[in-house]
């Protein structure tokens, strides 16, 4: 059982070699990006360690150590989960999805093109992330928007595509042309990975 004050350390997942050989998104970008991810893991470990000895009697909504640690823990954990999705489902050959994910996309967006257009627009409108996630209460996929690692996830929705639109994801390769980066993101998606997740989660079309 993992108690609330358990602060076992976690370690970063290894980077898939295919991520260093992508079209459009350079090795330089991925290596720098992976270091940021390692930073989120380190800070998550550090924050949980600090929480183990925080003074609960000092809790205060304006400022307190507990508040600061828990707010930034959400940022660090978001940074870990978002980037684990991002790195895991890149390194593929893009194109159109097949399998269960394609069926879900056509059902919930009308077509693959409509899904892609909506996700790209959501990525252009966000300041940090855009996610395709399955909302278990509504029983459908939707493209959600994020401004940071910890905004704005929706409870009981499971992300299956995670599009990082922080400038660190593309500035080296594309300058300010985020749209071109998003096109490269789609070209390097591995839909087999996405379909594995969808099947493992038991999402039914
Ligand atoms: Fe990132």
mmCIF file of C-alpha atoms and ligand atoms in Angstrom:
data_model
loop_
_atom_site.group_PDB
_atom_site.id
_atom_site.type_symbol
_atom_site.label_atom_id
_atom_site.label_comp_id
_atom_site.label_asym_id
_atom_site.label_seq_id
_atom_site.Cartn_x
_atom_site.Cartn_y
_atom_site.Cartn_z
ATOM 1 C CA UNK A 1 0.000 0.000 0.000
ATOM 2 C CA UNK A 2 1.326 3.451 -0.903
ATOM 3 C CA UNK A 3 0.639 5.783 1.964
ATOM 4 C CA UNK A 4 0.068 9.466 1.223
ATOM 5 C CA UNK A 5 3.402 10.393 2.699
ATOM 6 C CA UNK A 6 5.276 7.709 0.824
ATOM 7 C CA UNK A 7 7.961 9.426 -1.176
ATOM 8 C CA UNK A 8 9.674 6.598 -3.001
ATOM 9 C CA UNK A 9 11.771 8.032 -5.763
ATOM 10 C CA UNK A 10 11.009 7.319 -9.401
ATOM 11 C CA UNK A 11 13.481 7.363 -12.262
ATOM 12 C CA UNK A 12 13.090 8.775 -15.778
ATOM 13 C CA UNK A 13 12.054 6.397 -18.540
ATOM 14 C CA UNK A 14 14.666 5.805 -21.196
ATOM 15 C CA UNK A 15 14.425 7.645 -24.473
ATOM 16 C CA UNK A 16 13.582 5.466 -27.491
ATOM 17 C CA UNK A 17 16.421 5.606 -30.053
ATOM 18 C CA UNK A 18 13.897 6.283 -32.848
ATOM 19 C CA UNK A 19 13.267 9.715 -31.346
ATOM 20 C CA UNK A 20 16.766 10.805 -32.281
ATOM 21 C CA UNK A 21 16.183 10.052 -35.973
ATOM 22 C CA UNK A 22 12.958 11.853 -36.732
ATOM 23 C CA UNK A 23 12.112 14.011 -39.726
ATOM 24 C CA UNK A 24 11.589 17.636 -38.781
ATOM 25 C CA UNK A 25 12.103 17.330 -35.025
ATOM 26 C CA UNK A 26 15.868 17.238 -34.524
ATOM 27 C CA UNK A 27 18.060 15.192 -32.225
ATOM 28 C CA UNK A 28 19.193 18.469 -30.652
ATOM 29 C CA UNK A 29 15.609 19.355 -29.745
ATOM 30 C CA UNK A 30 14.825 15.888 -28.385
ATOM 31 C CA UNK A 31 17.996 15.719 -26.275
ATOM 32 C CA UNK A 32 17.312 19.136 -24.752
ATOM 33 C CA UNK A 33 13.657 18.206 -24.271
ATOM 34 C CA UNK A 34 14.556 14.950 -22.529
ATOM 35 C CA UNK A 35 16.681 16.896 -20.045
ATOM 36 C CA UNK A 36 13.638 18.987 -19.159
ATOM 37 C CA UNK A 37 11.698 15.757 -18.553
ATOM 38 C CA UNK A 38 14.471 14.463 -16.273
ATOM 39 C CA UNK A 39 14.147 17.745 -14.399
ATOM 40 C CA UNK A 40 10.450 17.117 -13.747
ATOM 41 C CA UNK A 41 11.259 13.660 -12.345
ATOM 42 C CA UNK A 42 13.958 15.088 -10.076
ATOM 43 C CA UNK A 43 11.697 17.842 -8.788
ATOM 44 C CA UNK A 44 8.837 15.392 -8.186
ATOM 45 C CA UNK A 45 11.188 13.345 -6.005
ATOM 46 C CA UNK A 46 12.499 16.434 -4.235
ATOM 47 C CA UNK A 47 9.016 17.835 -3.546
ATOM 48 C CA UNK A 48 7.673 14.551 -2.166
ATOM 49 C CA UNK A 49 10.720 14.357 0.062
ATOM 50 C CA UNK A 50 10.044 17.870 1.366
ATOM 51 C CA UNK A 51 6.346 17.107 1.888
ATOM 52 C CA UNK A 52 7.245 14.273 4.223
ATOM 53 C CA UNK A 53 8.391 16.782 6.825
ATOM 54 C CA UNK A 54 6.200 19.790 6.049
ATOM 55 C CA UNK A 55 4.435 21.546 8.942
ATOM 56 C CA UNK A 56 0.726 20.831 8.362
ATOM 57 C CA UNK A 57 -0.219 23.302 11.098
ATOM 58 C CA UNK A 58 1.172 26.096 8.913
ATOM 59 C CA UNK A 59 -1.235 25.415 6.028
ATOM 60 C CA UNK A 60 -2.460 28.690 4.529
ATOM 61 C CA UNK A 61 -4.074 29.473 1.172
ATOM 62 C CA UNK A 62 -2.232 32.797 0.668
ATOM 63 C CA UNK A 63 1.196 31.358 1.263
ATOM 64 C CA UNK A 64 2.423 28.309 3.061
ATOM 65 C CA UNK A 65 5.049 25.696 2.497
ATOM 66 C CA UNK A 66 2.364 23.047 2.097
ATOM 67 C CA UNK A 67 0.581 25.100 -0.567
ATOM 68 C CA UNK A 68 3.765 25.872 -2.499
ATOM 69 C CA UNK A 69 4.893 22.251 -2.468
ATOM 70 C CA UNK A 70 1.539 20.823 -3.527
ATOM 71 C CA UNK A 71 0.975 23.338 -6.335
ATOM 72 C CA UNK A 72 4.414 22.683 -7.738
ATOM 73 C CA UNK A 73 4.041 18.926 -7.228
ATOM 74 C CA UNK A 74 1.083 19.088 -9.635
ATOM 75 C CA UNK A 75 3.324 20.882 -12.133
ATOM 76 C CA UNK A 76 6.111 18.338 -11.769
ATOM 77 C CA UNK A 77 3.817 15.294 -12.025
ATOM 78 C CA UNK A 78 2.031 16.850 -14.997
ATOM 79 C CA UNK A 79 5.434 17.390 -16.608
ATOM 80 C CA UNK A 80 6.301 13.734 -16.094
ATOM 81 C CA UNK A 81 3.039 12.264 -17.367
ATOM 82 C CA UNK A 82 2.731 14.625 -20.328
ATOM 83 C CA UNK A 83 6.263 13.968 -21.504
ATOM 84 C CA UNK A 84 6.056 10.202 -21.018
ATOM 85 C CA UNK A 85 3.067 10.190 -23.362
ATOM 86 C CA UNK A 86 4.758 12.577 -25.783
ATOM 87 C CA UNK A 87 8.029 10.660 -26.093
ATOM 88 C CA UNK A 88 6.366 7.259 -26.150
ATOM 89 C CA UNK A 89 4.074 7.947 -29.092
ATOM 90 C CA UNK A 90 6.638 9.713 -31.296
ATOM 91 C CA UNK A 91 9.177 7.965 -33.509
ATOM 92 C CA UNK A 92 6.546 6.498 -35.842
ATOM 93 C CA UNK A 93 5.569 7.215 -39.419
ATOM 94 C CA UNK A 94 2.457 9.347 -39.021
ATOM 95 C CA UNK A 95 -0.121 9.006 -41.767
ATOM 96 C CA UNK A 96 -3.677 8.082 -40.906
ATOM 97 C CA UNK A 97 -4.433 5.966 -37.861
ATOM 98 C CA UNK A 98 -5.884 2.486 -38.190
ATOM 99 C CA UNK A 99 -7.529 0.198 -35.670
ATOM 100 C CA UNK A 100 -9.697 1.129 -32.728
ATOM 101 C CA UNK A 101 -8.298 4.651 -32.456
ATOM 102 C CA UNK A 102 -9.301 5.384 -36.061
ATOM 103 C CA UNK A 103 -12.794 4.068 -35.382
ATOM 104 C CA UNK A 104 -13.113 6.244 -32.285
ATOM 105 C CA UNK A 105 -11.792 9.312 -34.116
ATOM 106 C CA UNK A 106 -14.280 8.877 -36.970
ATOM 107 C CA UNK A 107 -17.136 8.372 -34.547
ATOM 108 C CA UNK A 108 -16.292 11.341 -32.315
ATOM 109 C CA UNK A 109 -14.854 13.868 -34.799
ATOM 110 C CA UNK A 110 -16.464 12.780 -38.074
ATOM 111 C CA UNK A 111 -13.172 12.071 -39.845
ATOM 112 C CA UNK A 112 -9.440 11.740 -39.280
ATOM 113 C CA UNK A 113 -8.900 15.085 -41.018
ATOM 114 C CA UNK A 114 -11.419 16.788 -38.731
ATOM 115 C CA UNK A 115 -9.650 15.348 -35.679
ATOM 116 C CA UNK A 116 -6.252 16.503 -36.942
ATOM 117 C CA UNK A 117 -7.545 19.974 -37.839
ATOM 118 C CA UNK A 118 -9.158 20.363 -34.418
ATOM 119 C CA UNK A 119 -6.078 19.126 -32.536
ATOM 120 C CA UNK A 120 -3.790 21.417 -34.538
ATOM 121 C CA UNK A 121 -6.031 24.413 -33.841
ATOM 122 C CA UNK A 122 -6.179 23.460 -30.159
ATOM 123 C CA UNK A 123 -2.374 23.294 -30.136
ATOM 124 C CA UNK A 124 -2.169 26.745 -31.725
ATOM 125 C CA UNK A 125 -4.603 28.089 -29.119
ATOM 126 C CA UNK A 126 -2.824 26.519 -26.134
ATOM 127 C CA UNK A 127 0.207 27.793 -24.281
ATOM 128 C CA UNK A 128 1.579 24.420 -23.290
ATOM 129 C CA UNK A 129 -0.336 21.354 -24.437
ATOM 130 C CA UNK A 130 -3.174 19.924 -26.469
ATOM 131 C CA UNK A 131 -4.424 16.424 -25.691
ATOM 132 C CA UNK A 132 -6.799 14.001 -27.305
ATOM 133 C CA UNK A 133 -8.346 12.288 -24.328
ATOM 134 C CA UNK A 134 -11.150 9.808 -23.728
ATOM 135 C CA UNK A 135 -13.677 11.075 -21.210
ATOM 136 C CA UNK A 136 -15.097 8.045 -19.438
ATOM 137 C CA UNK A 137 -18.198 9.931 -18.260
ATOM 138 C CA UNK A 138 -19.106 11.322 -21.667
ATOM 139 C CA UNK A 139 -17.868 8.196 -23.437
ATOM 140 C CA UNK A 140 -16.014 10.054 -26.175
ATOM 141 C CA UNK A 141 -12.750 11.530 -27.352
ATOM 142 C CA UNK A 142 -12.231 15.289 -27.179
ATOM 143 C CA UNK A 143 -9.271 17.585 -27.831
ATOM 144 C CA UNK A 144 -8.493 19.387 -24.581
ATOM 145 C CA UNK A 145 -6.302 22.461 -24.157
ATOM 146 C CA UNK A 146 -3.493 23.091 -21.645
ATOM 147 C CA UNK A 147 -1.547 26.200 -20.713
ATOM 148 C CA UNK A 148 0.970 24.478 -18.452
ATOM 149 C CA UNK A 149 1.949 21.036 -17.190
ATOM 150 C CA UNK A 150 -0.879 21.149 -14.655
ATOM 151 C CA UNK A 151 -3.615 22.994 -16.521
ATOM 152 C CA UNK A 152 -6.333 22.069 -17.572
ATOM 153 C CA UNK A 153 -6.713 18.306 -17.224
ATOM 154 C CA UNK A 154 -10.266 17.021 -16.856
ATOM 155 C CA UNK A 155 -11.054 14.414 -14.217
ATOM 156 C CA UNK A 156 -11.806 10.910 -15.418
ATOM 157 C CA UNK A 157 -10.459 11.546 -18.894
ATOM 158 C CA UNK A 158 -7.475 9.570 -20.176
ATOM 159 C CA UNK A 159 -5.097 11.204 -22.642
ATOM 160 C CA UNK A 160 -4.073 9.109 -25.645
ATOM 161 C CA UNK A 161 -2.388 11.824 -27.724
ATOM 162 C CA UNK A 162 -0.246 14.528 -26.083
ATOM 163 C CA UNK A 163 0.930 17.436 -28.235
ATOM 164 C CA UNK A 164 3.579 19.572 -26.538
ATOM 165 C CA UNK A 165 3.347 23.169 -27.781
ATOM 166 C CA UNK A 166 5.746 24.784 -25.351
ATOM 167 C CA UNK A 167 8.345 26.683 -27.382
ATOM 168 C CA UNK A 168 11.084 24.332 -26.142
ATOM 169 C CA UNK A 169 9.429 21.607 -28.249
ATOM 170 C CA UNK A 170 10.037 23.377 -31.555
ATOM 171 C CA UNK A 171 11.947 26.661 -31.387
ATOM 172 C CA UNK A 172 15.320 25.189 -32.413
ATOM 173 C CA UNK A 173 13.805 23.553 -35.498
ATOM 174 C CA UNK A 174 10.978 25.855 -36.500
ATOM 175 C CA UNK A 175 11.541 29.222 -34.840
ATOM 176 C CA UNK A 176 8.119 30.719 -34.173
ATOM 177 C CA UNK A 177 6.357 28.550 -36.769
ATOM 178 C CA UNK A 178 4.389 26.383 -34.404
ATOM 179 C CA UNK A 179 2.053 25.248 -37.172
ATOM 180 C CA UNK A 180 4.921 23.642 -39.092
ATOM 181 C CA UNK A 181 6.052 21.914 -35.902
ATOM 182 C CA UNK A 182 2.566 20.512 -35.312
ATOM 183 C CA UNK A 183 2.574 19.127 -38.864
ATOM 184 C CA UNK A 184 5.925 17.448 -38.083
ATOM 185 C CA UNK A 185 4.448 16.076 -34.853
ATOM 186 C CA UNK A 186 1.659 14.387 -36.817
ATOM 187 C CA UNK A 187 4.192 13.024 -39.335
ATOM 188 C CA UNK A 188 6.146 11.322 -36.546
ATOM 189 C CA UNK A 189 3.254 9.920 -34.532
ATOM 190 C CA UNK A 190 3.241 6.188 -33.876
ATOM 191 C CA UNK A 191 -0.387 5.149 -34.038
ATOM 192 C CA UNK A 192 0.492 1.583 -33.025
ATOM 193 C CA UNK A 193 1.440 2.979 -29.624
ATOM 194 C CA UNK A 194 -1.791 4.983 -29.434
ATOM 195 C CA UNK A 195 -3.817 1.900 -30.360
ATOM 196 C CA UNK A 196 -1.987 -0.149 -27.724
ATOM 197 C CA UNK A 197 -2.997 2.368 -25.070
ATOM 198 C CA UNK A 198 -6.599 2.520 -26.278
ATOM 199 C CA UNK A 199 -6.850 -1.278 -26.180
ATOM 200 C CA UNK A 200 -5.091 -1.592 -22.847
ATOM 201 C CA UNK A 201 -7.480 0.941 -21.303
ATOM 202 C CA UNK A 202 -10.436 -0.953 -22.711
ATOM 203 C CA UNK A 203 -11.975 1.943 -24.613
ATOM 204 C CA UNK A 204 -14.766 0.469 -26.732
ATOM 205 C CA UNK A 205 -15.897 2.037 -30.013
HETATM 206 FE FE1 LIG B 1 7.957 19.715 -23.118
#
